[in-house]
């Protein structure tokens, strides 16, 4: 295979809006014919973007699955595609929608019916990453010196991802969004998010559902929300912003920010005229328009530049559809009849050259890895987990044989009922290791061994069906996290 196009879809169920995009991804060989084959996604084309729909809800607690299904069926017809034509992509559930009672059930329901290999994704970290890729922040960081933060502000949350030289270096999520305060054109508060109350009280701001709020009060709240967030992002972690945190940030500290992009629905509202009164503020039933126009004056106090995002309201869904999929190496060993497989937890272990040359040392390491896996994962699942092996710069035939011997022995001892063993290699050794394991396992368990995929402990991995005629497979690495009510 020199190159091939596959069709991908992205579906975003957000706090206030639902969007769908269809794209085409071009896979091509990027290595010379004198070296090991290596394929990458070298071009991404957006071919259809749906209108922005209101997220269908049954009530405050549940998503309306029947209406969501009908909405997506209609959008597939508008895009002129059938589910069987979709070979990759993701359904992502974002913001407060991820806290709905039936969120996880609906996410997997939609993913399984949207195409051959459309995966279910959730979690603030992944949402931040996808939004930063879709907005253009990640790409800009590859050509711009310094740290770029993308802040995707939707209806329920502000998801921040920091990028440096094309790599995400940190994330943090705040309870800041346009739908946290819903109101009538006369200023009567229809809904006040309980997530906002501690911060409001700490700032001496008294709001209550059913009571009226003034334009000036909403303007002050909007400014103070962004000021708290920017203060936190620029190092003042003892600020009131801690009361807005959805979860602790992924990094212990953040480097100084050079540029900030704003995406999401609130990012889109920054490009519209500022509302002059309560009726104009509440044109979408919330305070989102005023929240958007408080960003620039709040940011002016801080030493970073605000730069426009390439995509705003569709940044996350474009990231899910066009940027979520990677391609495995071409030297893999797969049991094609077992693919696709989804939501396999990753356990990472580092092996040294010394380990694979010392049978006792290697046996001890692998026995400890399997004992850890047995405590963490479901022993009845097939596979219970995927073992990621890193740290081996070169593996001789003797070392590879020893590794295969001990992997087969320790895995079948720890997981005697598993019918599938999944290995992820850092280097180009998956085909050789997979074949060695398959000979030793004799089909019990079957073996899938892939390489050229970067994973971390705690990730989940989805493996798609081979892209014919090559053995490369689409791969999605993700973090799955569903927030329950009250968390």
Protein backbone atom coordinates (compact mmCIF):
# COMPACT_ATOMS: atom_id res chain seq x y z
CA UNK A 1 0.00 0.00 0.00
CA UNK A 2 1.45 3.38 -0.95
CA UNK A 3 -1.57 5.43 0.14
CA UNK A 4 -5.24 5.04 0.99
CA UNK A 5 -8.12 7.28 2.10
CA UNK A 6 -10.40 6.34 4.99
CA UNK A 7 -13.54 8.12 6.18
CA UNK A 8 -13.73 9.34 9.79
CA UNK A 9 -16.52 10.85 11.87
CA UNK A 10 -16.55 13.01 14.99
CA UNK A 11 -19.62 13.38 17.20
CA UNK A 12 -19.65 15.78 20.18
CA UNK A 13 -22.45 15.68 22.77
CA UNK A 14 -21.86 18.82 24.81
CA UNK A 15 -23.61 20.56 27.68
CA UNK A 16 -25.66 22.75 25.37
CA UNK A 17 -24.88 21.68 21.81
CA UNK A 18 -24.38 18.55 19.70
CA UNK A 19 -22.27 18.57 16.53
CA UNK A 20 -21.11 16.05 13.92
CA UNK A 21 -18.36 16.26 11.32
CA UNK A 22 -17.20 13.89 8.55
CA UNK A 23 -13.63 13.92 7.31
CA UNK A 24 -11.25 11.96 5.08
CA UNK A 25 -7.80 10.84 6.26
CA UNK A 26 -5.04 9.98 3.77
CA UNK A 27 -2.67 7.23 4.90
CA UNK A 28 0.68 7.02 3.11
CA UNK A 29 4.06 5.37 3.49
CA UNK A 30 6.59 7.88 4.84
CA UNK A 31 9.68 5.62 4.99
CA UNK A 32 11.98 4.75 2.09
CA UNK A 33 11.80 1.37 0.36
CA UNK A 34 15.18 0.51 1.91
CA UNK A 35 13.90 0.73 5.50
CA UNK A 36 11.11 -0.76 7.57
CA UNK A 37 7.69 0.34 6.30
CA UNK A 38 6.23 3.21 8.28
CA UNK A 39 2.83 4.74 7.57
CA UNK A 40 1.23 7.92 8.82
CA UNK A 41 -1.88 10.01 8.32
CA UNK A 42 -0.43 12.69 6.02
CA UNK A 43 -3.56 14.66 5.08
CA UNK A 44 -6.91 15.41 6.71
CA UNK A 45 -9.86 16.89 4.83
CA UNK A 46 -13.08 18.13 6.40
CA UNK A 47 -15.92 17.15 4.03
CA UNK A 48 -19.07 17.80 6.09
CA UNK A 49 -19.93 19.82 9.19
CA UNK A 50 -23.41 19.59 10.65
CA UNK A 51 -25.32 22.58 12.01
CA UNK A 52 -24.96 23.14 15.75
CA UNK A 53 -27.93 21.39 17.41
CA UNK A 54 -29.25 21.79 20.95
CA UNK A 55 -28.29 18.65 22.92
CA UNK A 56 -31.48 16.54 23.28
CA UNK A 57 -32.24 15.93 26.95
CA UNK A 58 -34.99 13.82 28.48
CA UNK A 59 -34.77 15.88 31.65
CA UNK A 60 -32.05 17.43 33.85
CA UNK A 61 -30.73 13.93 34.64
CA UNK A 62 -30.81 12.05 31.32
CA UNK A 63 -29.91 12.41 27.65
CA UNK A 64 -32.72 11.62 25.16
CA UNK A 65 -31.14 8.69 23.31
CA UNK A 66 -33.98 8.34 20.75
CA UNK A 67 -33.70 11.98 19.65
CA UNK A 68 -29.89 11.82 19.55
CA UNK A 69 -30.09 8.70 17.34
CA UNK A 70 -32.59 10.36 14.97
CA UNK A 71 -30.44 13.49 14.80
CA UNK A 72 -27.34 11.51 13.80
CA UNK A 73 -29.24 9.41 11.25
CA UNK A 74 -30.40 12.63 9.60
CA UNK A 75 -26.87 14.08 9.61
CA UNK A 76 -25.45 10.90 8.03
CA UNK A 77 -28.08 11.28 5.26
CA UNK A 78 -27.15 14.95 4.82
CA UNK A 79 -23.47 13.98 4.56
CA UNK A 80 -24.30 11.22 2.03
CA UNK A 81 -22.59 8.44 4.01
CA UNK A 82 -23.53 5.05 5.46
CA UNK A 83 -22.22 3.78 8.82
CA UNK A 84 -20.33 0.90 7.14
CA UNK A 85 -18.24 3.45 5.21
CA UNK A 86 -16.87 4.96 8.44
CA UNK A 87 -13.51 3.39 9.37
CA UNK A 88 -12.42 5.60 12.26
CA UNK A 89 -13.48 8.45 14.52
CA UNK A 90 -14.85 9.13 17.96
CA UNK A 91 -17.97 10.00 19.89
CA UNK A 92 -17.05 12.33 22.74
CA UNK A 93 -19.27 13.45 25.57
CA UNK A 94 -18.27 16.74 27.10
CA UNK A 95 -18.98 19.22 29.87
CA UNK A 96 -21.91 18.66 32.19
CA UNK A 97 -23.44 16.17 29.72
CA UNK A 98 -20.81 13.66 30.90
CA UNK A 99 -22.45 13.73 34.35
CA UNK A 100 -25.87 12.60 33.09
CA UNK A 101 -27.13 9.34 34.54
CA UNK A 102 -27.15 7.48 31.20
CA UNK A 103 -24.04 9.14 29.67
CA UNK A 104 -21.77 6.08 29.52
CA UNK A 105 -24.53 3.80 28.20
CA UNK A 106 -25.43 6.26 25.42
CA UNK A 107 -21.83 6.93 24.48
CA UNK A 108 -21.07 3.27 23.80
CA UNK A 109 -24.48 2.77 22.14
CA UNK A 110 -23.73 5.55 19.65
CA UNK A 111 -20.12 4.48 19.04
CA UNK A 112 -21.13 0.93 18.11
CA UNK A 113 -23.75 2.14 15.64
CA UNK A 114 -21.86 4.96 14.00
CA UNK A 115 -19.30 2.97 11.98
CA UNK A 116 -16.88 0.04 11.91
CA UNK A 117 -14.42 1.64 14.31
CA UNK A 118 -15.94 4.66 16.01
CA UNK A 119 -14.84 4.76 19.63
CA UNK A 120 -16.40 6.16 22.78
CA UNK A 121 -14.37 8.82 24.56
CA UNK A 122 -14.87 10.95 27.64
CA UNK A 123 -12.88 12.74 30.26
CA UNK A 124 -11.73 16.32 30.69
CA UNK A 125 -8.07 15.63 29.81
CA UNK A 126 -8.93 14.04 26.49
CA UNK A 127 -11.54 16.70 25.77
CA UNK A 128 -8.91 19.40 26.37
CA UNK A 129 -6.42 17.67 24.06
CA UNK A 130 -8.94 17.19 21.24
CA UNK A 131 -10.15 20.79 21.50
CA UNK A 132 -6.55 22.02 21.40
CA UNK A 133 -5.88 19.97 18.30
CA UNK A 134 -9.13 21.05 16.62
CA UNK A 135 -8.60 24.76 17.42
CA UNK A 136 -5.16 24.79 15.84
CA UNK A 137 -3.26 25.40 19.11
CA UNK A 138 -1.23 22.19 18.91
CA UNK A 139 -0.22 22.86 15.29
CA UNK A 140 0.69 26.49 16.07
CA UNK A 141 2.91 25.38 18.96
CA UNK A 142 5.05 23.40 16.48
CA UNK A 143 6.02 26.58 14.65
CA UNK A 144 5.87 29.14 17.48
CA UNK A 145 8.30 29.48 20.36
CA UNK A 146 6.90 29.32 23.86
CA UNK A 147 3.83 27.79 25.49
CA UNK A 148 0.36 28.07 23.94
CA UNK A 149 -2.78 27.41 25.99
CA UNK A 150 -6.07 26.56 24.35
CA UNK A 151 -9.10 27.27 26.55
CA UNK A 152 -12.24 25.62 25.20
CA UNK A 153 -15.23 27.24 26.95
CA UNK A 154 -18.59 25.63 26.34
CA UNK A 155 -21.82 25.47 28.26
CA UNK A 156 -20.53 23.79 31.42
CA UNK A 157 -16.73 23.76 31.57
CA UNK A 158 -13.57 25.54 30.44
CA UNK A 159 -11.02 22.92 29.37
CA UNK A 160 -7.44 24.14 29.24
CA UNK A 161 -4.64 22.34 27.36
CA UNK A 162 -1.06 23.65 27.27
CA UNK A 163 1.13 22.87 24.26
CA UNK A 164 4.85 23.31 23.67
CA UNK A 165 6.63 22.22 20.48
CA UNK A 166 3.62 20.17 19.39
CA UNK A 167 3.32 18.29 22.68
CA UNK A 168 0.63 18.65 25.33
CA UNK A 169 2.36 19.42 28.63
CA UNK A 170 -0.61 19.94 30.98
CA UNK A 171 -4.36 20.23 31.36
CA UNK A 172 -6.78 21.72 33.86
CA UNK A 173 -10.57 22.14 33.80
CA UNK A 174 -12.72 24.79 35.47
CA UNK A 175 -16.44 25.05 36.16
CA UNK A 176 -16.81 28.02 33.83
CA UNK A 177 -19.42 27.95 31.04
CA UNK A 178 -22.28 29.87 29.53
CA UNK A 179 -25.03 27.50 30.73
CA UNK A 180 -24.06 27.63 34.41
CA UNK A 181 -26.47 30.57 34.77
CA UNK A 182 -29.66 30.36 32.71
CA UNK A 183 -32.02 33.29 32.66
CA UNK A 184 -35.00 34.96 31.04
CA UNK A 185 -34.80 38.18 28.96
CA UNK A 186 -36.05 39.99 32.08
CA UNK A 187 -33.13 38.68 34.16
CA UNK A 188 -34.93 36.02 36.18
CA UNK A 189 -32.54 33.14 37.00
CA UNK A 190 -34.03 29.89 35.73
CA UNK A 191 -31.05 27.71 36.73
CA UNK A 192 -27.93 28.26 38.80
CA UNK A 193 -25.30 25.51 38.67
CA UNK A 194 -24.47 24.18 42.15
CA UNK A 195 -20.83 23.93 40.98
CA UNK A 196 -20.70 27.74 40.87
CA UNK A 197 -22.15 28.46 44.32
CA UNK A 198 -18.98 28.10 46.48
CA UNK A 199 -17.07 30.53 44.25
CA UNK A 200 -19.98 33.02 44.19
CA UNK A 201 -20.29 32.92 47.99
CA UNK A 202 -16.54 33.35 48.47
CA UNK A 203 -16.70 36.46 46.25
CA UNK A 204 -19.66 37.88 48.18
CA UNK A 205 -22.02 37.48 45.25
CA UNK A 206 -25.54 36.39 46.19
CA UNK A 207 -27.56 34.73 43.41
CA UNK A 208 -30.56 32.45 43.71
CA UNK A 209 -32.73 30.59 41.22
CA UNK A 210 -36.09 32.32 40.83
CA UNK A 211 -34.64 35.76 41.76
CA UNK A 212 -33.59 38.47 39.33
CA UNK A 213 -30.03 39.43 38.42
CA UNK A 214 -28.92 42.73 36.83
CA UNK A 215 -26.84 43.22 33.68
CA UNK A 216 -24.10 44.83 35.80
CA UNK A 217 -24.02 41.85 38.21
CA UNK A 218 -23.64 39.38 35.34
CA UNK A 219 -20.92 41.53 33.76
CA UNK A 220 -18.99 41.58 37.06
CA UNK A 221 -19.40 37.82 37.56
CA UNK A 222 -18.16 37.14 34.02
CA UNK A 223 -15.08 39.30 34.50
CA UNK A 224 -14.25 37.79 37.89
CA UNK A 225 -14.61 34.22 36.61
CA UNK A 226 -12.02 34.81 33.88
CA UNK A 227 -9.79 36.77 36.25
CA UNK A 228 -9.77 33.83 38.68
CA UNK A 229 -8.94 31.41 35.87
CA UNK A 230 -6.13 33.54 34.39
CA UNK A 231 -4.66 34.16 37.86
CA UNK A 232 -4.53 30.40 38.43
CA UNK A 233 -3.00 29.71 35.01
CA UNK A 234 -0.28 32.31 35.57
CA UNK A 235 0.83 30.88 38.90
CA UNK A 236 -1.48 32.16 41.64
CA UNK A 237 -2.69 28.76 42.72
CA UNK A 238 -3.86 29.96 46.11
CA UNK A 239 -6.49 32.06 44.39
CA UNK A 240 -10.27 31.60 44.52
CA UNK A 241 -9.97 29.69 41.25
CA UNK A 242 -9.45 26.50 43.28
CA UNK A 243 -13.17 26.66 44.02
CA UNK A 244 -13.81 26.40 40.27
CA UNK A 245 -11.57 23.37 39.62
CA UNK A 246 -13.27 20.26 38.24
CA UNK A 247 -10.16 18.26 39.18
CA UNK A 248 -6.57 18.93 40.13
CA UNK A 249 -4.37 19.80 37.12
CA UNK A 250 -2.32 17.09 35.41
CA UNK A 251 0.97 18.95 36.01
CA UNK A 252 2.42 20.10 39.34
CA UNK A 253 3.09 23.56 37.91
CA UNK A 254 2.62 25.36 34.62
CA UNK A 255 5.32 27.24 32.71
CA UNK A 256 4.66 30.91 31.79
CA UNK A 257 2.09 31.25 29.01
CA UNK A 258 3.09 33.09 25.84
CA UNK A 259 -0.19 32.83 23.92
CA UNK A 260 -3.81 31.91 24.72
CA UNK A 261 -6.51 30.77 22.29
CA UNK A 262 -10.21 30.65 23.15
CA UNK A 263 -12.37 28.01 21.43
CA UNK A 264 -15.77 26.47 22.14
CA UNK A 265 -19.19 28.10 21.96
CA UNK A 266 -18.04 31.00 24.15
CA UNK A 267 -15.07 31.49 21.82
CA UNK A 268 -17.55 31.82 18.94
CA UNK A 269 -19.60 34.39 20.89
CA UNK A 270 -16.48 36.61 21.22
CA UNK A 271 -16.82 37.28 17.48
CA UNK A 272 -20.38 38.60 17.81
CA UNK A 273 -21.40 42.09 19.06
CA UNK A 274 -21.40 42.57 22.82
CA UNK A 275 -24.91 42.43 24.32
CA UNK A 276 -26.10 45.86 25.45
CA UNK A 277 -28.79 44.74 27.90
CA UNK A 278 -30.33 41.72 29.64
CA UNK A 279 -32.58 40.81 26.72
CA UNK A 280 -29.61 40.63 24.33
CA UNK A 281 -27.54 38.75 26.93
CA UNK A 282 -30.24 36.09 27.34
CA UNK A 283 -30.82 35.48 23.61
CA UNK A 284 -29.65 31.86 24.07
CA UNK A 285 -31.29 31.54 27.50
CA UNK A 286 -28.02 31.98 29.44
CA UNK A 287 -25.23 34.46 30.22
CA UNK A 288 -22.80 33.10 27.59
CA UNK A 289 -22.63 36.32 25.47
CA UNK A 290 -21.53 38.43 28.46
CA UNK A 291 -19.12 35.70 29.59
CA UNK A 292 -17.51 35.81 26.12
CA UNK A 293 -17.04 39.58 26.12
CA UNK A 294 -15.41 39.61 29.55
CA UNK A 295 -12.44 37.56 28.29
CA UNK A 296 -10.46 40.32 26.58
CA UNK A 297 -10.65 42.88 29.44
CA UNK A 298 -9.76 40.18 32.00
CA UNK A 299 -6.84 38.88 29.89
CA UNK A 300 -5.43 42.41 29.47
CA UNK A 301 -4.10 42.26 33.04
CA UNK A 302 -1.89 39.26 32.30
CA UNK A 303 1.39 38.91 30.34
CA UNK A 304 0.25 36.70 27.45
CA UNK A 305 -1.17 37.42 24.01
CA UNK A 306 -4.71 36.47 23.01
CA UNK A 307 -4.60 34.97 19.53
CA UNK A 308 -7.59 33.86 17.42
CA UNK A 309 -8.40 30.16 17.20
CA UNK A 310 -8.78 28.57 13.76
CA UNK A 311 -11.92 26.78 14.99
CA UNK A 312 -14.15 27.79 17.87
CA UNK A 313 -17.52 26.11 18.39
CA UNK A 314 -16.50 22.99 16.40
CA UNK A 315 -12.95 22.66 17.78
CA UNK A 316 -13.66 19.58 19.94
CA UNK A 317 -15.70 17.70 17.34
CA UNK A 318 -13.06 18.38 14.67
CA UNK A 319 -10.42 17.09 17.06
CA UNK A 320 -12.51 13.96 17.72
CA UNK A 321 -13.11 13.25 14.04
CA UNK A 322 -9.84 14.31 12.46
CA UNK A 323 -7.19 14.11 15.18
CA UNK A 324 -8.11 11.18 17.46
CA UNK A 325 -6.84 8.35 15.23
CA UNK A 326 -3.23 7.16 14.92
CA UNK A 327 -1.79 4.42 12.73
CA UNK A 328 0.16 1.43 14.05
CA UNK A 329 3.47 0.32 12.66
CA UNK A 330 3.42 -1.98 9.64
CA UNK A 331 5.45 -4.70 11.38
CA UNK A 332 2.67 -5.99 13.61
CA UNK A 333 1.25 -9.38 14.50
CA UNK A 334 -2.54 -9.43 14.70
CA UNK A 335 -5.40 -11.84 15.10
CA UNK A 336 -7.61 -9.99 12.60
CA UNK A 337 -10.75 -11.93 13.55
CA UNK A 338 -10.53 -10.44 17.07
CA UNK A 339 -10.58 -6.84 15.80
CA UNK A 340 -11.86 -4.28 16.51
CA UNK A 341 -11.37 -4.31 20.27
CA UNK A 342 -12.19 -1.32 22.44
CA UNK A 343 -11.46 0.10 25.88
CA UNK A 344 -8.48 -2.07 26.85
CA UNK A 345 -6.62 -0.60 29.86
CA UNK A 346 -2.88 -0.13 29.43
CA UNK A 347 -0.24 -1.30 31.91
CA UNK A 348 3.21 0.01 31.09
CA UNK A 349 6.51 -1.59 32.08
CA UNK A 350 10.07 -0.60 31.30
CA UNK A 351 12.61 -3.31 30.52
CA UNK A 352 16.34 -2.77 30.30
CA UNK A 353 18.87 -4.58 28.14
CA UNK A 354 20.12 -6.19 31.34
CA UNK A 355 16.63 -7.55 32.12
CA UNK A 356 16.25 -9.38 28.80
CA UNK A 357 19.72 -10.95 29.17
CA UNK A 358 19.08 -12.26 32.69
CA UNK A 359 16.36 -14.96 32.84
CA UNK A 360 15.84 -14.63 36.59
CA UNK A 361 15.69 -10.82 36.56
CA UNK A 362 13.25 -10.82 33.61
CA UNK A 363 11.06 -13.50 35.23
CA UNK A 364 10.90 -11.44 38.43
CA UNK A 365 9.91 -8.27 36.55
CA UNK A 366 7.19 -9.99 34.51
CA UNK A 367 5.84 -11.88 37.54
CA UNK A 368 5.50 -8.59 39.39
CA UNK A 369 3.81 -6.96 36.36
CA UNK A 370 1.28 -9.78 36.10
CA UNK A 371 0.60 -9.66 39.85
CA UNK A 372 -0.11 -5.95 39.56
CA UNK A 373 -2.38 -6.55 36.57
CA UNK A 374 -4.26 -9.30 38.44
CA UNK A 375 -5.04 -6.83 41.24
CA UNK A 376 -6.12 -4.03 38.88
CA UNK A 377 -8.05 -5.70 36.06
CA UNK A 378 -10.87 -8.12 35.40
CA UNK A 379 -9.31 -11.58 35.11
CA UNK A 380 -12.34 -12.82 33.13
CA UNK A 381 -11.95 -10.18 30.40
CA UNK A 382 -10.21 -11.11 27.14
CA UNK A 383 -7.94 -9.24 27.06
CA UNK A 384 -7.87 -8.03 30.67
CA UNK A 385 -5.28 -5.39 29.76
CA UNK A 386 -2.64 -4.45 27.17
CA UNK A 387 1.00 -4.65 28.24
CA UNK A 388 3.13 -1.78 26.91
CA UNK A 389 6.86 -2.58 26.81
CA UNK A 390 9.34 0.29 26.68
CA UNK A 391 13.06 0.84 27.22
CA UNK A 392 14.54 -1.73 24.86
CA UNK A 393 16.86 -0.06 22.32
CA UNK A 394 17.77 -3.36 20.64
CA UNK A 395 16.65 -6.92 21.20
CA UNK A 396 18.75 -9.86 19.94
CA UNK A 397 17.17 -13.12 18.82
CA UNK A 398 18.16 -14.76 22.10
CA UNK A 399 16.72 -11.91 24.16
CA UNK A 400 13.51 -11.92 22.12
CA UNK A 401 13.12 -15.67 22.59
CA UNK A 402 13.65 -15.34 26.33
CA UNK A 403 11.11 -12.51 26.51
CA UNK A 404 8.55 -14.56 24.57
CA UNK A 405 9.13 -17.63 26.76
CA UNK A 406 8.61 -15.76 30.00
CA UNK A 407 5.74 -13.57 28.77
CA UNK A 408 3.80 -16.66 27.70
CA UNK A 409 4.51 -18.45 30.97
CA UNK A 410 3.71 -15.59 33.33
CA UNK A 411 0.64 -14.38 31.42
CA UNK A 412 -1.02 -17.79 31.16
CA UNK A 413 -0.25 -18.46 34.81
CA UNK A 414 -1.79 -15.15 35.97
CA UNK A 415 -4.68 -15.14 33.48
CA UNK A 416 -5.42 -18.81 32.63
CA UNK A 417 -8.86 -18.03 31.21
CA UNK A 418 -7.82 -15.20 28.88
CA UNK A 419 -8.17 -15.94 25.17
CA UNK A 420 -6.21 -12.89 23.98
CA UNK A 421 -2.83 -11.37 24.85
CA UNK A 422 -2.20 -7.77 23.69
CA UNK A 423 1.32 -6.31 23.64
CA UNK A 424 2.28 -2.76 22.63
CA UNK A 425 5.95 -2.27 21.76
CA UNK A 426 7.77 1.04 21.68
CA UNK A 427 10.19 -0.06 18.96
CA UNK A 428 9.87 -1.95 15.65
CA UNK A 429 9.80 -5.44 17.14
CA UNK A 430 6.09 -6.30 17.20
CA UNK A 431 6.08 -8.74 14.30
CA UNK A 432 9.03 -10.77 15.59
CA UNK A 433 7.80 -10.80 19.19
CA UNK A 434 4.21 -11.52 18.14
CA UNK A 435 5.24 -14.49 15.98
CA UNK A 436 7.45 -15.87 18.76
CA UNK A 437 4.58 -15.58 21.24
CA UNK A 438 2.07 -17.12 18.82
CA UNK A 439 4.31 -20.19 18.34
CA UNK A 440 4.54 -20.65 22.12
CA UNK A 441 0.85 -19.94 22.84
CA UNK A 442 -0.51 -22.21 20.06
CA UNK A 443 -3.71 -20.14 19.85
CA UNK A 444 -4.41 -20.20 23.57
CA UNK A 445 -4.33 -17.27 24.02
CA UNK A 446 -4.29 -15.60 20.62
CA UNK A 447 -1.76 -12.79 20.25
CA UNK A 448 -1.98 -9.19 19.06
CA UNK A 449 1.31 -7.30 19.08
CA UNK A 450 1.59 -3.75 17.69
CA UNK A 451 4.27 -1.07 17.66
CA UNK A 452 4.93 2.62 16.91
CA UNK A 453 2.12 3.63 19.28
CA UNK A 454 2.87 5.92 22.22
CA UNK A 455 0.88 5.06 25.38
CA UNK A 456 1.10 5.73 29.09
CA UNK A 457 0.04 3.71 32.12
CA UNK A 458 -3.63 4.43 32.78
CA UNK A 459 -4.51 5.04 29.13
CA UNK A 460 -7.10 2.97 27.32
CA UNK A 461 -6.53 1.73 23.80
CA UNK A 462 -8.85 0.86 20.89
CA UNK A 463 -7.56 -1.22 17.99
CA UNK A 464 -9.38 -1.17 14.64
CA UNK A 465 -9.54 -3.63 11.77
CA UNK A 466 -6.59 -3.81 9.30
CA UNK A 467 -6.51 -1.27 6.50
CA UNK A 468 -6.23 -3.60 3.50
CA UNK A 469 -4.01 -4.79 1.97
CA UNK A 470 -1.44 -3.79 4.59
CA UNK A 471 -1.49 -4.98 8.18
CA UNK A 472 -1.48 -1.48 9.64
CA UNK A 473 -4.41 -0.81 11.91
CA UNK A 474 -6.07 2.39 13.17
CA UNK A 475 -5.45 3.03 16.87
CA UNK A 476 -7.06 5.41 19.34
CA UNK A 477 -5.31 6.08 22.66
CA UNK A 478 -7.53 7.74 25.24
CA UNK A 479 -8.49 8.26 28.82
CA UNK A 480 -12.02 7.20 29.76
CA UNK A 481 -13.51 8.96 32.77
CA UNK A 482 -17.14 9.50 33.57
CA UNK A 483 -18.03 11.97 36.29
CA UNK A 484 -20.96 10.88 38.40
CA UNK A 485 -23.40 13.25 40.07
CA UNK A 486 -21.84 14.90 43.03
CA UNK A 487 -18.25 14.10 42.02
